[in-house]
Short mmCIF file of C-alpha atoms in Angstrom, two decimals:
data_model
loop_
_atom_site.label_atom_id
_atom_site.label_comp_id
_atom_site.label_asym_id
_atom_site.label_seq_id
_atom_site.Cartn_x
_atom_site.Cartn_y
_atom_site.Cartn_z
CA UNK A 1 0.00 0.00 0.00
CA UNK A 2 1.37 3.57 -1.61
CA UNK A 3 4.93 2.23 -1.47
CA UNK A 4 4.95 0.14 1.62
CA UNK A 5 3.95 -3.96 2.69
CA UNK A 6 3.56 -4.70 6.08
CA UNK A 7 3.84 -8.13 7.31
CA UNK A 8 2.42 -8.79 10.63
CA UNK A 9 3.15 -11.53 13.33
CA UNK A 10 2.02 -12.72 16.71
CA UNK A 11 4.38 -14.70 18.89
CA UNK A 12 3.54 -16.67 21.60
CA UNK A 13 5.51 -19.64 23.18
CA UNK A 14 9.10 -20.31 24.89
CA UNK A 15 10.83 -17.46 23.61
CA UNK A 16 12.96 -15.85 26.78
CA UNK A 17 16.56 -17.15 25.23
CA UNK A 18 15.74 -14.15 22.73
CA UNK A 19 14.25 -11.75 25.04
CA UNK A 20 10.58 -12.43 24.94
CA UNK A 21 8.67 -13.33 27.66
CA UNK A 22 5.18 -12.75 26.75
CA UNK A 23 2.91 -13.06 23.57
CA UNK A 24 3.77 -10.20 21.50
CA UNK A 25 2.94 -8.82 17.84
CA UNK A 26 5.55 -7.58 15.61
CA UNK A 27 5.01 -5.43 12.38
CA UNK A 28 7.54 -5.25 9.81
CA UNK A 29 7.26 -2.63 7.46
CA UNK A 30 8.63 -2.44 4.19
CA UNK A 31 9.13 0.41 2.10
CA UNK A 32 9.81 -0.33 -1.47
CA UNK A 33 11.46 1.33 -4.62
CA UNK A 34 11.46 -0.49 -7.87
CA UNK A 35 10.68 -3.56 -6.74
CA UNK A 36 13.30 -3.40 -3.73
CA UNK A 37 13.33 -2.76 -0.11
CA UNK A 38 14.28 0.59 0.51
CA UNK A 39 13.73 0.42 4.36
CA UNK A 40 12.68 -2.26 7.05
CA UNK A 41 10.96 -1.10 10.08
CA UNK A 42 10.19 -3.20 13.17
CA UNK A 43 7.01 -2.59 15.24
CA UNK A 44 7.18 -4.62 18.47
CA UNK A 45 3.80 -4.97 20.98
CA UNK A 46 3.68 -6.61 23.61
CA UNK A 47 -0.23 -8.13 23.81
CA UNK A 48 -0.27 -7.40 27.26
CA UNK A 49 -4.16 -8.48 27.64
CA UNK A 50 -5.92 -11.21 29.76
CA UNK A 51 -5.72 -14.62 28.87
CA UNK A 52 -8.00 -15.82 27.12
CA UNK A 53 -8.17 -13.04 24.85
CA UNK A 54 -4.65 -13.41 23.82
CA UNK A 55 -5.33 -17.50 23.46
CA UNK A 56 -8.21 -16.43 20.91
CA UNK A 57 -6.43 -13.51 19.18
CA UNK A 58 -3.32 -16.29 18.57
CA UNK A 59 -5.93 -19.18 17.79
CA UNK A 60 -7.44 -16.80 15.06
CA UNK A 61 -4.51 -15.65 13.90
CA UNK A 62 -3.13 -19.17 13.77
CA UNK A 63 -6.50 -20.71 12.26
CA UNK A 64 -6.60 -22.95 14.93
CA UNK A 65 -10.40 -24.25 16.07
CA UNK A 66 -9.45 -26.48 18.70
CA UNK A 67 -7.41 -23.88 20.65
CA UNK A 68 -10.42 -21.24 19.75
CA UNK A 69 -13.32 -23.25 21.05
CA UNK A 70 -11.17 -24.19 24.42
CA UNK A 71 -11.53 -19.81 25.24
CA UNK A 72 -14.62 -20.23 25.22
CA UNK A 73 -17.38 -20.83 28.42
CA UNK A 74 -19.64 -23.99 27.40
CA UNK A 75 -22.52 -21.24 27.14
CA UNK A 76 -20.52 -18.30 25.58
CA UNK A 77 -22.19 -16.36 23.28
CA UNK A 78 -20.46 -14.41 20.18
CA UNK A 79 -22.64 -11.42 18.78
CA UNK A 80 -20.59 -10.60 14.91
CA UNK A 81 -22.38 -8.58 12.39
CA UNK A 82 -25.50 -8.86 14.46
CA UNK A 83 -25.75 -12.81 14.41
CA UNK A 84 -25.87 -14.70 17.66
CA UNK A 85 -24.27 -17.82 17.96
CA UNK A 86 -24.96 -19.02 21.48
CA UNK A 87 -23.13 -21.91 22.85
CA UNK A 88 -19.29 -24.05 22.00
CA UNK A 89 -21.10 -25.58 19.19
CA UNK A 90 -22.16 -22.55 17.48
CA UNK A 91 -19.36 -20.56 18.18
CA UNK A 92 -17.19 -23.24 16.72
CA UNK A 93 -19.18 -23.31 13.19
CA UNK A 94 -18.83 -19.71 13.18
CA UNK A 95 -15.23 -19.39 13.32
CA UNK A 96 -14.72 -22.22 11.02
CA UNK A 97 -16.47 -20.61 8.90
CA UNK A 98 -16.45 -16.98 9.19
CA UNK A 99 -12.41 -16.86 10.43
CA UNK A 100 -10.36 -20.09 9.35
CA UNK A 101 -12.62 -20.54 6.03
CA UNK A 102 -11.60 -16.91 5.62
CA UNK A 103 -8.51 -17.10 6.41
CA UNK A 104 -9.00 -14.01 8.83
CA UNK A 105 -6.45 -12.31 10.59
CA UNK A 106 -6.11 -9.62 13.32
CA UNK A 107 -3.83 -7.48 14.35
CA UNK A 108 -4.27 -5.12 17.20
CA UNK A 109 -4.14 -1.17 17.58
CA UNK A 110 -5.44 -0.50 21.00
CA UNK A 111 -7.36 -1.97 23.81
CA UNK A 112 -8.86 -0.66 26.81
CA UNK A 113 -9.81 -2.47 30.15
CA UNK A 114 -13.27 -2.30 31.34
CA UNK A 115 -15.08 -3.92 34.73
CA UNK A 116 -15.34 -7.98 33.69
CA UNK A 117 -13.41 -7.92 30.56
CA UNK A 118 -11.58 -5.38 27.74
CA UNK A 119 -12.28 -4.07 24.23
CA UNK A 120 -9.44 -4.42 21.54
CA UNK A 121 -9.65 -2.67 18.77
CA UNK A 122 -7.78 -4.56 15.78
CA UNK A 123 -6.70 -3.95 11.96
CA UNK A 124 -8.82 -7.18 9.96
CA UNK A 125 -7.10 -8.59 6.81
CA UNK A 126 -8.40 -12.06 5.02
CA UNK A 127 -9.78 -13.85 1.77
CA UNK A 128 -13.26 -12.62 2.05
CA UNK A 129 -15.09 -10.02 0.05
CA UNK A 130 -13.58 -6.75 0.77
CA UNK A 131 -16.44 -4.79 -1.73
CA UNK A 132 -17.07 -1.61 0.47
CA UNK A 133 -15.53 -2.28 3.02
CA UNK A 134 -13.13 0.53 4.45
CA UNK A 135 -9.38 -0.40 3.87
CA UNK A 136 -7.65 -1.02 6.49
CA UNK A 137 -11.13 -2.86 8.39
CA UNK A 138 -11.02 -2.13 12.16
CA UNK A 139 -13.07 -3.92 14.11
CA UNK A 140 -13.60 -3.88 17.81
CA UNK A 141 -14.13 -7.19 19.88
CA UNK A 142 -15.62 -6.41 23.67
CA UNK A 143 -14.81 -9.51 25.48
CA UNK A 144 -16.26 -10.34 28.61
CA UNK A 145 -14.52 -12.69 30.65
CA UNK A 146 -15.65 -15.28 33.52
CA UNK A 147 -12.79 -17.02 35.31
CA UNK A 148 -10.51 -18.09 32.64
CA UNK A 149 -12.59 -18.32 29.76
CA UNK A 150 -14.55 -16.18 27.54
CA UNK A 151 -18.21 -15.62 28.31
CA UNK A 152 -19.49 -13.08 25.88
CA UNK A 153 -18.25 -11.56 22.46
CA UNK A 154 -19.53 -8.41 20.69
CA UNK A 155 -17.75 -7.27 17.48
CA UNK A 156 -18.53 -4.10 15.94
CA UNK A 157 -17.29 -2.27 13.20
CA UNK A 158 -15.04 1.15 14.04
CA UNK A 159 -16.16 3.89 13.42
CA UNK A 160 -14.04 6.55 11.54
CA UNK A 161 -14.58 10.13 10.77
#
């Protein structure tokens, strides 16, 4: 985009030999000039968020259903473009189809700490049908978290302007 590619990554894992020592996003940036890097700059986060938000964020991220469903309270419920989808079950179709089918990825921007969970605001990037959509799509997920899973998700589009 105008010049630059951004390739994003979330780390999670044994990592402290090289410094790490929580789950953390990195951005690379690329700027490019005929066809050839011109610059490289590194964006480090650290996803410094409860839990199971960070297991789902990863689990999307990594396309992983198994480790998604586990976030998850047996009776969660997941509000996304005004669909409910009450229950492991349904929550489990949805991703599989809405996130992995998609091959949806997140990356986020900010996120702000409310009473009984957080809201993260995140950059959306996949294979489905971008027509009219804003580019880059933010969307932000309020999680609501019981214990250490996740009992309710609401995603709504940002906002801009």
């Amino acid at each position: 985009k105008d010049g630059q590619f951004i390739l994003s990554v979330a780390l999670d894992g044994d990592y402290s030999a090289y410094g790490v020592t929580g789950p953390f996003q990195f951005e690379y940036r690329f700027t490019l000039t005929d066809d050839r890097i011109q610059s490289l700059e590194t964006v480090e986060t650290k996803l410094d968020l409860p839990e199971p938000v960070v297991a789902f964020i990863l689990s999307m991220n990594m396309f992983d259903g198994d480790s998604m469903e586990a976030t998850f309270a047996e009776n969660a419920l997941v509000n996304d473009a005004q669909r409910e989808h009450v229950g492991r079950d349904a929550i489990r179709r949805w991703f599989e189809k809405e996130l992995i089918g998609d091959h949806v990825t997140m990356y986020v921007t900010s996120s702000l700490a409310h009473e009984g969970g957080i809201a993260v605001v995140a950059q959306i990037n996949g294979d489905y049908d971008k027509t009219g959509l804003p580019d880059p799509l933010e969307l932000r997920f309020y999680f609501s978290i019981s214990g250490d899973q996740i009992s309710q998700l609401i995603i709504i589009p940002v906002k801009r302007g």
